Short mmCIF file of C-alpha atoms in Angstrom, two decimals:
data_model
loop_
_atom_site.label_atom_id
_atom_site.label_comp_id
_atom_site.label_asym_id
_atom_site.label_seq_id
_atom_site.Cartn_x
_atom_site.Cartn_y
_atom_site.Cartn_z
CA MET Y 1 -55.46 33.75 26.90
CA SER Y 2 -57.92 32.32 24.33
CA ASP Y 3 -55.49 32.95 21.46
CA GLN Y 4 -52.64 31.25 23.35
CA GLN Y 5 -54.87 28.26 24.11
CA CYS Y 6 -55.80 27.98 20.44
CA VAL Y 7 -52.12 28.12 19.49
CA LYS Y 8 -51.32 25.32 21.94
CA ASP Y 9 -54.16 23.20 20.49
CA ASP Y 10 -52.77 23.75 16.98
CA MET Y 11 -49.27 22.82 18.21
CA ALA Y 12 -50.68 19.56 19.51
CA GLU Y 13 -52.50 18.83 16.21
CA ASN Y 14 -49.86 19.99 13.68
CA THR Y 15 -46.37 18.60 13.00
CA PHE Y 16 -44.79 22.08 12.84
CA PRO Y 17 -44.46 24.80 15.53
CA VAL Y 18 -47.07 27.59 15.54
CA TYR Y 19 -45.27 30.89 16.12
CA LYS Y 20 -46.49 34.01 17.87
CA VAL Y 21 -47.91 36.91 15.87
CA ASP Y 22 -44.94 39.20 16.60
CA ALA Y 23 -42.47 36.57 15.41
CA ILE Y 24 -44.54 36.00 12.24
CA VAL Y 25 -44.73 39.73 11.47
CA GLN Y 26 -40.99 40.19 12.06
CA PHE Y 27 -40.11 37.20 9.84
CA TYR Y 28 -42.33 38.25 6.91
CA ARG Y 29 -41.04 41.81 7.12
CA THR Y 30 -37.41 40.73 6.89
CA GLU Y 31 -37.56 37.59 4.74
CA VAL Y 32 -40.55 37.92 2.37
CA LEU Y 33 -41.76 41.50 1.99
CA THR Y 34 -39.63 44.39 0.83
CA GLY Y 35 -39.83 48.17 0.65
CA GLN Y 36 -43.12 49.84 1.53
CA GLU Y 37 -44.93 46.53 1.86
CA ALA Y 38 -42.63 45.51 4.75
CA LYS Y 39 -43.17 48.85 6.48
CA HIS Y 40 -46.98 48.75 6.19
CA PHE Y 41 -47.31 45.09 7.25
CA THR Y 42 -48.20 45.08 10.98
CA LYS Y 43 -49.78 42.93 13.65
CA ASN Y 44 -53.22 44.45 12.96
CA ASP Y 45 -53.21 42.84 9.50
CA ILE Y 46 -53.41 39.39 11.19
CA THR Y 47 -55.20 39.94 14.48
CA PRO Y 48 -57.94 40.35 15.62
CA SER Y 49 -59.54 40.44 12.15
CA PRO Y 50 -57.13 39.66 9.28
CA LYS Y 51 -57.19 41.88 6.22
CA ALA Y 52 -57.78 39.95 3.02
CA GLU Y 53 -55.70 42.26 0.81
CA SER Y 54 -52.57 42.08 3.01
CA ILE Y 55 -52.86 38.29 3.41
CA GLN Y 56 -53.26 37.85 -0.36
CA ARG Y 57 -50.25 40.11 -0.92
CA VAL Y 58 -48.16 38.01 1.47
CA TYR Y 59 -49.19 34.83 -0.35
CA MET Y 60 -48.28 36.40 -3.69
CA ARG Y 61 -44.84 37.40 -2.37
CA VAL Y 62 -44.29 33.90 -1.00
CA LEU Y 63 -45.14 32.41 -4.41
CA GLN Y 64 -42.84 34.93 -6.07
CA LEU Y 65 -40.03 34.04 -3.66
CA LEU Y 66 -40.42 30.30 -4.13
CA PHE Y 67 -41.60 29.82 -7.73
CA ARG Y 68 -40.59 33.15 -9.37
CA PHE Y 69 -44.27 33.74 -10.12
CA ARG Y 70 -44.69 37.50 -10.31
CA PRO Y 71 -47.80 39.20 -8.93
CA GLU Y 72 -48.75 40.70 -12.31
CA CYS Y 73 -48.94 37.19 -13.76
CA HIS Y 74 -51.92 36.47 -11.50
CA TYR Y 75 -53.95 39.24 -13.21
CA THR Y 76 -53.69 37.73 -16.69
CA VAL Y 77 -56.97 36.13 -17.80
CA PRO Y 78 -56.26 32.84 -19.63
CA LEU Y 79 -59.44 33.04 -21.73
CA SER Y 80 -60.27 33.51 -25.41
CA GLU Y 81 -60.45 36.94 -26.98
CA ASN Y 82 -64.05 36.53 -28.21
CA LEU Y 83 -65.41 36.22 -24.64
CA GLN Y 84 -68.22 38.64 -23.84
CA HIS Y 85 -67.66 40.94 -20.90
CA PRO Y 86 -64.02 39.90 -20.04
CA MET Y 87 -63.86 42.62 -17.38
CA LEU Y 88 -66.06 40.52 -15.15
CA TYR Y 89 -63.19 37.99 -14.84
CA GLU Y 90 -60.48 40.50 -13.97
CA TRP Y 91 -61.32 40.49 -10.25
CA VAL Y 92 -61.76 36.70 -10.04
CA SER Y 93 -58.63 35.65 -11.98
CA PRO Y 94 -55.92 36.79 -9.45
CA ILE Y 95 -57.76 35.24 -6.51
CA MET Y 96 -58.29 31.96 -8.33
CA SER Y 97 -54.69 31.94 -9.52
CA VAL Y 98 -53.38 32.50 -5.97
CA TYR Y 99 -55.79 29.87 -4.67
CA MET Y 100 -54.64 27.26 -7.22
CA ARG Y 101 -50.95 27.97 -6.56
CA MET Y 102 -51.41 27.86 -2.78
CA CYS Y 103 -53.32 24.57 -3.04
CA GLU Y 104 -50.31 23.14 -4.87
CA PHE Y 105 -47.77 24.65 -2.46
CA LEU Y 106 -49.29 24.23 1.04
CA PRO Y 107 -49.19 20.38 1.09
CA LEU Y 108 -45.41 20.78 1.14
CA CYS Y 109 -45.93 22.71 4.40
CA HIS Y 110 -48.23 19.97 5.81
CA VAL Y 111 -51.39 22.07 5.37
CA PHE Y 112 -53.91 19.98 3.42
CA ASP Y 113 -57.19 21.83 4.05
CA PHE Y 114 -56.61 25.19 2.37
CA SER Y 115 -59.90 26.68 1.11
CA LEU Y 116 -61.04 29.70 -0.88
CA ASN Y 117 -62.50 31.22 2.26
CA ASP Y 118 -58.91 31.56 3.65
CA LEU Y 119 -58.30 34.12 0.88
CA LEU Y 120 -61.63 35.95 0.73
CA ASN Y 121 -62.58 35.92 4.43
CA PRO Y 122 -59.51 34.86 6.46
CA LYS Y 123 -59.71 34.16 10.18
CA SER Y 124 -57.04 34.92 12.77
CA LYS Y 125 -56.34 31.40 14.06
CA ARG Y 126 -56.36 29.90 10.59
CA THR Y 127 -54.07 32.55 9.09
CA ILE Y 128 -51.59 32.18 12.00
CA VAL Y 129 -51.41 28.42 11.41
CA ILE Y 130 -50.92 28.83 7.63
CA LEU Y 131 -48.34 31.60 8.01
CA SER Y 132 -46.41 29.63 10.67
CA ALA Y 133 -46.41 26.57 8.36
CA ILE Y 134 -45.03 28.71 5.53
CA GLN Y 135 -42.49 30.24 7.94
CA ASN Y 136 -41.34 26.76 9.05
CA TYR Y 137 -40.99 25.69 5.43
CA LEU Y 138 -39.03 28.85 4.59
CA HIS Y 139 -36.72 28.23 7.57
CA PHE Y 140 -36.10 24.70 6.33
CA ARG Y 141 -35.62 25.99 2.76
CA LYS Y 142 -33.12 28.59 3.95
CA GLN Y 143 -31.10 25.96 5.84
CA ARG Y 144 -31.12 23.65 2.84
CA MET Y 145 -30.14 26.50 0.52
CA GLU Y 146 -27.24 27.40 2.79
CA THR Y 147 -26.02 23.81 2.87
CA ILE Y 148 -26.47 23.54 -0.90
CA ALA Y 149 -24.58 26.82 -1.38
CA ASP Y 150 -21.78 25.49 0.81
CA HIS Y 151 -21.73 22.27 -1.19
CA GLN Y 152 -21.75 24.22 -4.44
CA GLN Y 153 -18.95 26.45 -3.23
CA SER Y 154 -16.89 23.45 -2.17
CA PHE Y 155 -17.77 21.71 -5.44
CA ARG Y 156 -16.68 24.75 -7.42
CA SER Y 157 -13.44 24.99 -5.50
CA VAL Y 158 -12.87 21.27 -6.00
CA MET Y 159 -13.67 21.58 -9.71
CA ASP Y 160 -11.28 24.51 -10.01
CA ARG Y 161 -8.60 22.50 -8.26
CA LEU Y 162 -9.35 19.52 -10.49
CA GLN Y 163 -9.06 21.65 -13.62
CA THR Y 164 -5.79 23.15 -12.41
CA TYR Y 165 -4.51 19.71 -11.47
CA THR Y 166 -5.53 18.26 -14.84
CA ARG Y 167 -3.78 21.12 -16.62
CA GLU Y 168 -0.69 20.67 -14.51
CA ILE Y 169 -0.80 16.90 -15.08
CA LYS Y 170 -1.10 17.38 -18.83
CA GLU Y 171 1.77 19.86 -18.83
CA ALA Y 172 3.83 17.50 -16.67
CA GLU Y 173 3.03 14.58 -19.00
CA LYS Y 174 4.11 16.64 -21.97
CA LYS Y 175 7.32 17.58 -20.21
CA ILE Y 176 7.88 13.96 -19.16
CA GLU Y 177 7.39 12.90 -22.77
CA LYS Y 178 9.89 15.51 -23.85
CA LEU Y 179 12.34 14.32 -21.22
CA THR Y 180 11.79 10.59 -21.82
CA THR Y 181 11.74 10.69 -25.63
CA ILE Y 182 15.23 10.47 -27.06
CA PRO Y 183 15.95 12.99 -29.81
CA PRO Y 184 16.70 11.52 -33.26
CA GLU Y 185 20.28 12.75 -33.03
CA GLN Y 186 20.96 10.63 -29.93
CA GLN Y 187 18.86 7.56 -30.82
CA ALA Y 188 21.83 5.81 -32.45
CA GLU Y 189 23.95 6.34 -29.35
CA ALA Y 190 21.08 5.15 -27.15
CA LYS Y 191 20.71 1.98 -29.24
CA GLU Y 192 24.45 1.35 -29.05
CA LEU Y 193 24.37 1.83 -25.28
CA ALA Y 194 21.39 -0.51 -24.97
CA SER Y 195 23.12 -3.18 -27.07
CA ALA Y 196 26.32 -2.73 -25.03
CA LEU Y 197 24.34 -3.11 -21.80
CA ALA Y 198 22.66 -6.24 -23.16
CA GLU Y 199 26.05 -7.69 -24.16
CA LEU Y 200 27.43 -6.86 -20.72
CA ALA Y 201 24.45 -8.55 -19.09
CA THR Y 202 24.90 -11.70 -21.22
CA SER Y 203 28.66 -11.77 -20.57
CA MET Y 204 28.06 -11.32 -16.85
CA GLN Y 205 25.60 -14.20 -16.90
CA HIS Y 206 28.12 -16.43 -18.74
CA GLU Y 207 30.84 -15.45 -16.31
CA TYR Y 208 28.56 -16.16 -13.37
CA GLN Y 209 27.84 -19.59 -14.87
CA ASP Y 210 31.57 -20.26 -15.35
CA VAL Y 211 32.26 -19.16 -11.79
CA ASN Y 212 29.53 -21.45 -10.49
CA THR Y 213 30.97 -24.40 -12.44
CA MET Y 214 34.48 -23.59 -11.13
CA ASN Y 215 33.15 -23.39 -7.59
CA GLU Y 216 31.46 -26.76 -8.01
CA ALA Y 217 34.70 -28.30 -9.37
CA VAL Y 218 36.69 -26.79 -6.50
CA ALA Y 219 34.18 -28.19 -4.02
CA GLN Y 220 34.51 -31.65 -5.63
CA CYS Y 221 38.30 -31.41 -5.48
CA LYS Y 222 38.12 -30.39 -1.83
CA THR Y 223 35.93 -33.40 -1.05
CA GLU Y 224 38.31 -35.72 -2.93
CA ILE Y 225 41.32 -34.23 -1.09
CA ALA Y 226 39.53 -34.72 2.22
CA GLU Y 227 38.80 -38.37 1.35
CA LEU Y 228 42.42 -38.91 0.28
CA SER Y 229 43.68 -37.29 3.47
CA GLN Y 230 41.46 -39.62 5.49
CA LYS Y 231 42.84 -42.61 3.57
CA LEU Y 232 46.39 -41.38 4.15
CA THR Y 233 45.81 -41.04 7.88
CA GLN Y 234 44.34 -44.54 7.98
CA ARG Y 235 47.31 -45.92 6.02
CA ARG Y 236 49.72 -44.13 8.32
CA VAL Y 237 48.01 -45.61 11.34
CA ASP Y 238 48.17 -49.06 9.71
CA VAL Y 239 51.86 -48.55 8.93
CA THR Y 240 52.61 -47.51 12.51
CA THR Y 241 50.77 -50.58 13.82
CA LEU Y 242 52.68 -52.79 11.39
CA LYS Y 243 55.95 -51.21 12.44
CA ASP Y 244 55.12 -51.96 16.08
CA GLU Y 245 54.28 -55.55 15.17
CA LEU Y 246 57.51 -55.84 13.18
CA VAL Y 247 59.50 -54.53 16.13
CA LYS Y 248 57.80 -57.07 18.38
CA LEU Y 249 58.43 -59.87 15.90
CA LYS Y 250 62.06 -58.81 15.46
CA SER Y 251 62.51 -58.83 19.20
CA GLN Y 252 60.92 -62.28 19.34
CA ILE Y 253 63.10 -63.45 16.43
CA VAL Y 254 66.18 -62.12 18.16
CA GLU Y 255 65.32 -63.62 21.52
CA SER Y 256 64.34 -67.12 20.36
CA PRO Y 257 67.78 -68.25 18.87
CA GLU Y 258 69.54 -67.34 22.08
CA GLU Y 259 67.11 -69.44 24.06
CA LEU Y 260 67.62 -72.29 21.61
CA LYS Y 261 71.36 -71.99 21.96
CA ASN Y 262 71.08 -72.01 25.71
CA GLU Y 263 68.80 -74.98 25.61
CA MET Y 264 71.13 -76.76 23.15
CA GLU Y 265 74.06 -76.12 25.41
CA ARG Y 266 72.11 -77.45 28.29
CA MET Y 267 71.19 -80.50 26.26
CA LYS Y 268 74.81 -81.04 25.29
CA GLU Y 269 75.85 -80.77 28.88
CA ASN Y 270 73.15 -83.22 29.82
CA VAL Y 271 74.32 -85.61 27.08
CA LYS Y 272 77.87 -85.32 28.31
CA SER Y 273 76.70 -85.99 31.84
CA ILE Y 274 74.74 -89.00 30.60
CA ARG Y 275 77.77 -90.30 28.74
CA MET Y 276 79.90 -89.81 31.79
CA SER Y 277 77.29 -91.58 33.83
CA LYS Y 278 77.17 -94.42 31.30
CA GLU Y 279 80.95 -94.76 31.42
CA LEU Y 280 80.81 -94.67 35.16
CA ALA Y 281 78.02 -97.22 35.02
CA ASP Y 282 80.12 -99.51 32.82
CA GLU Y 283 83.03 -99.03 35.05
CA ARG Y 284 80.99 -99.32 38.09
CA LEU Y 285 78.42 -101.95 37.33
CA VAL Y 286 78.30 -102.77 40.93
CA GLU Y 287 77.63 -99.27 41.77
CA LEU Y 288 74.92 -99.15 39.06
CA GLN Y 289 73.20 -102.06 40.51
CA MET Y 290 73.32 -100.29 43.78
CA LEU Y 291 72.08 -97.23 42.12
CA VAL Y 292 69.11 -98.76 40.21
CA GLN Y 293 66.81 -96.60 41.98
CA CYS Y 294 68.85 -93.61 40.89
CA ALA Y 295 68.65 -94.89 37.28
CA GLY Y 296 64.84 -94.78 37.39
CA GLN Y 297 65.04 -91.21 38.37
CA VAL Y 298 67.47 -90.57 35.54
CA GLU Y 299 65.07 -92.20 33.07
CA ALA Y 300 62.31 -89.93 34.29
CA GLU Y 301 64.54 -86.95 33.73
CA ILE Y 302 65.32 -88.21 30.21
CA GLN Y 303 61.61 -88.43 29.43
CA VAL Y 304 61.22 -84.84 30.62
CA LEU Y 305 64.04 -83.83 28.34
CA LEU Y 306 62.44 -85.66 25.41
CA LYS Y 307 59.25 -83.73 26.05
CA GLN Y 308 61.31 -80.54 26.09
CA GLN Y 309 62.83 -81.49 22.75
CA GLN Y 310 59.34 -81.99 21.28
CA ASP Y 311 58.31 -78.58 22.59
CA LEU Y 312 61.41 -77.07 21.01
CA GLN Y 313 60.49 -78.62 17.65
CA GLY Y 314 56.95 -77.10 17.91
CA SER Y 315 58.41 -73.71 18.79
CA MET Y 316 60.72 -73.94 15.76
CA CYS Y 317 57.70 -74.60 13.52
CA LYS Y 318 55.97 -71.57 15.02
CA THR Y 319 59.04 -69.41 14.42
CA ASN Y 320 59.10 -70.51 10.78
CA GLN Y 321 55.42 -69.50 10.42
CA GLN Y 322 56.17 -66.13 12.05
CA LYS Y 323 59.03 -65.60 9.59
CA GLU Y 324 56.67 -66.21 6.69
CA GLU Y 325 54.18 -63.74 8.18
CA VAL Y 326 56.96 -61.17 8.63
CA GLN Y 327 57.92 -61.55 4.97
CA SER Y 328 54.28 -61.04 3.88
CA LEU Y 329 54.03 -57.98 6.12
CA ALA Y 330 57.23 -56.57 4.63
CA ALA Y 331 55.73 -57.03 1.15
CA MET Y 332 52.57 -55.26 2.32
CA TYR Y 333 54.69 -52.45 3.78
CA GLU Y 334 56.47 -51.98 0.44
CA ALA Y 335 53.13 -51.89 -1.39
CA LEU Y 336 51.82 -49.30 1.06
CA GLN Y 337 54.93 -47.18 0.59
CA LYS Y 338 54.37 -47.33 -3.18
CA GLU Y 339 50.72 -46.24 -2.69
CA LEU Y 340 51.90 -43.40 -0.44
CA LYS Y 341 54.30 -42.24 -3.15
CA ASN Y 342 51.49 -42.38 -5.72
CA LEU Y 343 49.14 -40.45 -3.40
CA SER Y 344 51.80 -37.82 -2.71
CA SER Y 345 52.31 -37.40 -6.47
CA GLU Y 346 48.51 -37.09 -6.97
CA GLU Y 347 48.40 -34.57 -4.14
CA ALA Y 348 51.13 -32.51 -5.80
CA GLN Y 349 49.21 -32.62 -9.10
CA LEU Y 350 46.02 -31.49 -7.34
CA LYS Y 351 47.90 -28.63 -5.66
CA ARG Y 352 49.24 -27.57 -9.03
CA ALA Y 353 45.71 -27.72 -10.52
CA LEU Y 354 44.41 -25.67 -7.58
CA ALA Y 355 47.16 -23.12 -8.09
CA MET Y 356 46.25 -22.87 -11.78
CA LYS Y 357 42.56 -22.43 -10.92
CA LEU Y 358 43.38 -19.80 -8.34
CA ASP Y 359 45.46 -17.95 -10.93
CA LYS Y 360 42.54 -18.09 -13.37
CA GLU Y 361 40.13 -16.89 -10.70
CA SER Y 362 42.44 -13.98 -9.81
CA LYS Y 363 42.67 -13.02 -13.49
CA GLN Y 364 38.87 -13.25 -13.84
CA GLN Y 365 38.46 -11.16 -10.69
CA ILE Y 366 40.78 -8.51 -12.15
CA ARG Y 367 38.71 -8.51 -15.36
CA ARG Y 368 35.50 -8.21 -13.34
CA GLN Y 369 37.00 -5.35 -11.35
CA LYS Y 370 37.85 -3.55 -14.59
CA LYS Y 371 34.35 -4.15 -15.97
CA LYS Y 372 32.85 -2.99 -12.67
CA GLU Y 373 34.92 0.20 -12.82
CA VAL Y 374 33.70 0.82 -16.36
CA LYS Y 375 30.11 0.15 -15.27
CA ASP Y 376 30.46 2.45 -12.25
CA GLN Y 377 31.79 5.19 -14.53
CA HIS Y 378 28.78 4.68 -16.81
CA VAL Y 379 26.44 4.79 -13.81
CA LYS Y 380 28.08 8.00 -12.63
CA ASN Y 381 27.51 9.52 -16.05
CA ILE Y 382 23.85 8.44 -15.91
CA TYR Y 383 23.52 9.93 -12.42
CA GLY Y 384 24.98 13.18 -13.71
CA GLN Y 385 22.34 13.22 -16.47
CA TYR Y 386 19.68 12.45 -13.85
CA ASP Y 387 20.90 15.40 -11.72
CA LYS Y 388 20.57 17.67 -14.73
CA ILE Y 389 17.04 16.38 -15.33
CA HIS Y 390 16.24 16.91 -11.64
CA GLN Y 391 17.48 20.50 -11.86
CA LYS Y 392 15.27 21.04 -14.90
CA ARG Y 393 12.37 19.50 -12.97
CA GLU Y 394 12.95 21.90 -10.05
CA GLU Y 395 12.92 24.80 -12.49
CA ILE Y 396 9.62 23.52 -13.91
CA VAL Y 397 8.22 23.19 -10.38
CA LYS Y 398 9.21 26.81 -9.68
CA MET Y 399 7.45 27.87 -12.89
CA ILE Y 400 4.34 25.93 -11.79
CA GLU Y 401 4.42 27.63 -8.39
CA GLU Y 402 4.66 31.02 -10.08
CA SER Y 403 1.69 30.10 -12.28
CA ASN Y 404 -0.24 29.01 -9.16
CA ARG Y 405 0.49 32.36 -7.54
CA GLU Y 406 -0.74 34.14 -10.67
CA THR Y 407 -3.92 32.02 -10.61
CA LYS Y 408 -4.48 32.91 -6.94
CA MET Y 409 -4.14 36.60 -7.77
CA PHE Y 410 -6.54 36.12 -10.68
CA ARG Y 411 -9.04 34.34 -8.37
CA GLU Y 412 -8.84 37.17 -5.85
CA LYS Y 413 -9.56 39.62 -8.62
CA MET Y 414 -12.48 37.45 -9.78
CA GLN Y 415 -13.82 37.38 -6.21
CA LYS Y 416 -13.68 41.15 -5.99
CA LEU Y 417 -15.45 41.45 -9.34
CA ARG Y 418 -18.13 39.01 -8.15
CA GLU Y 419 -18.68 41.06 -5.00
CA LYS Y 420 -19.04 44.18 -7.11
CA CYS Y 421 -21.50 42.35 -9.39
CA ASN Y 422 -23.52 41.20 -6.38
CA GLN Y 423 -23.70 44.75 -5.07
CA GLN Y 424 -24.84 45.98 -8.47
CA THR Y 425 -27.44 43.18 -8.70
CA GLN Y 426 -28.76 44.12 -5.25
CA LYS Y 427 -29.08 47.71 -6.36
CA ALA Y 428 -30.86 46.58 -9.54
CA GLN Y 429 -33.17 44.37 -7.46
CA GLU Y 430 -34.09 47.29 -5.23
CA PHE Y 431 -34.75 49.46 -8.28
CA TYR Y 432 -36.84 46.63 -9.75
CA GLU Y 433 -38.88 46.32 -6.57
CA ARG Y 434 -39.50 50.06 -6.55
CA LEU Y 435 -40.71 49.80 -10.12
CA LEU Y 436 -43.02 46.94 -9.12
CA THR Y 437 -44.52 48.96 -6.27
CA THR Y 438 -45.12 51.87 -8.60
CA LEU Y 439 -46.69 49.51 -11.17
CA GLU Y 440 -48.99 48.06 -8.53
CA GLN Y 441 -50.05 51.53 -7.45
CA TYR Y 442 -50.63 52.37 -11.11
CA ASN Y 443 -52.67 49.16 -11.56
CA LYS Y 444 -54.77 50.04 -8.51
CA ARG Y 445 -55.40 53.49 -9.90
CA ILE Y 446 -56.38 51.94 -13.22
CA GLU Y 447 -58.75 49.55 -11.43
CA SER Y 448 -60.34 52.42 -9.52
CA ILE Y 449 -60.71 54.37 -12.77
CA VAL Y 450 -62.22 51.29 -14.47
CA VAL Y 451 -64.66 50.84 -11.59
CA GLU Y 452 -65.65 54.51 -11.73
CA THR Y 453 -66.09 54.31 -15.51
CA ASN Y 454 -68.20 51.17 -15.09
CA ALA Y 455 -70.34 52.95 -12.52
CA ASP Y 456 -70.65 55.95 -14.83
CA THR Y 457 -71.60 53.72 -17.73
CA LEU Y 458 -74.23 52.01 -15.60
CA LYS Y 459 -75.61 55.39 -14.58
CA MET Y 460 -75.58 56.47 -18.22
CA LYS Y 461 -77.38 53.28 -19.18
CA SER Y 462 -80.00 53.87 -16.46
CA HIS Y 463 -80.55 57.43 -17.74
CA PHE Y 464 -80.83 56.13 -21.30
#
């Protein structure tokens, strides 16, 4: 319970999780140590009293795993050759080297109070905290390495694709250049075709301009014809009105002489009656005297007749004026008929001009149709050439697909070779680790021999 309480206190103080001893031993066996070292590393090396040699070995393997710093490099003494008694430094140099490297490494694991006592006389709680910090860092490193490996794999695949795409693009550009560049044998024909197309374009533009001008002229003629037709309708209406007026005037002219004749006959009869009355008056003076009153009435009637005569004279003046107006209207009618004849002749001329323009337009349309047929034939020929090019392009695409298949097969072969290489490298690594273990055992034997020789020399010196 005391160890668990200590672990909980460290969890509260530290920023990383403190693992249990079994989890630490299992992790370092599988991830850090290899071979005989992994088999011999147990829970007793950490608790209750950690072994300094096993802890130092674990630290050395961690440094080797992270920084490629081999354990034999710690035993090299970086001192001058003229130093007296260099064997005294052989035991201190590996511990100091591991201490210096661990002081540089453990701040990355958020352990800032690593001391030399943690190597020479390690304690259980302290070693658990340090090993759990290193384990947390190694977990994080493993995750980051996996992500980096995934990124590298994706980057390699993308780079391979990019290289293949660039090669294919370059090949396609070369093929496009071959297809687009006109051979020297056909350059003259191509130039002639280009000049012919340019001439056709210019002629088409000129023809379009002529057609536009003709359409404008036709529109102007149509407007003029419409105006003339409006004038003709107005003149016809005026003529019809004048004809109606002439008919009315003729009827008035015809009716007025008859009335005058009737009135003149009446006047003659009245004059005859007056003469008869005068003769009767002469003959019958007596009767006239008797009939004086009747004479006054007769005088009144005569005055009425005189007034009627004056009215007849006024009506005659009016009829004369109407005759003059009729003559002027007849002159106007003749002038209008002349204008109608002129307008009809102009209309006939305009119809002829329109017929001529329509004939020209039909001829131009026939020419355009012929040119269009020629152009369509040329376009068909171009489309036929394009179909041939498209067929060639499909053949090239098939060749590219075949090359892609070959590259896939080559990549699969490369992958198999890589797997074989990895297997061989693993085997070599295992062989290398075995050699290292044997070298370490040999070094230990040498150290023991050196210690024994030193003890023997000291004994020999004491005897001497």
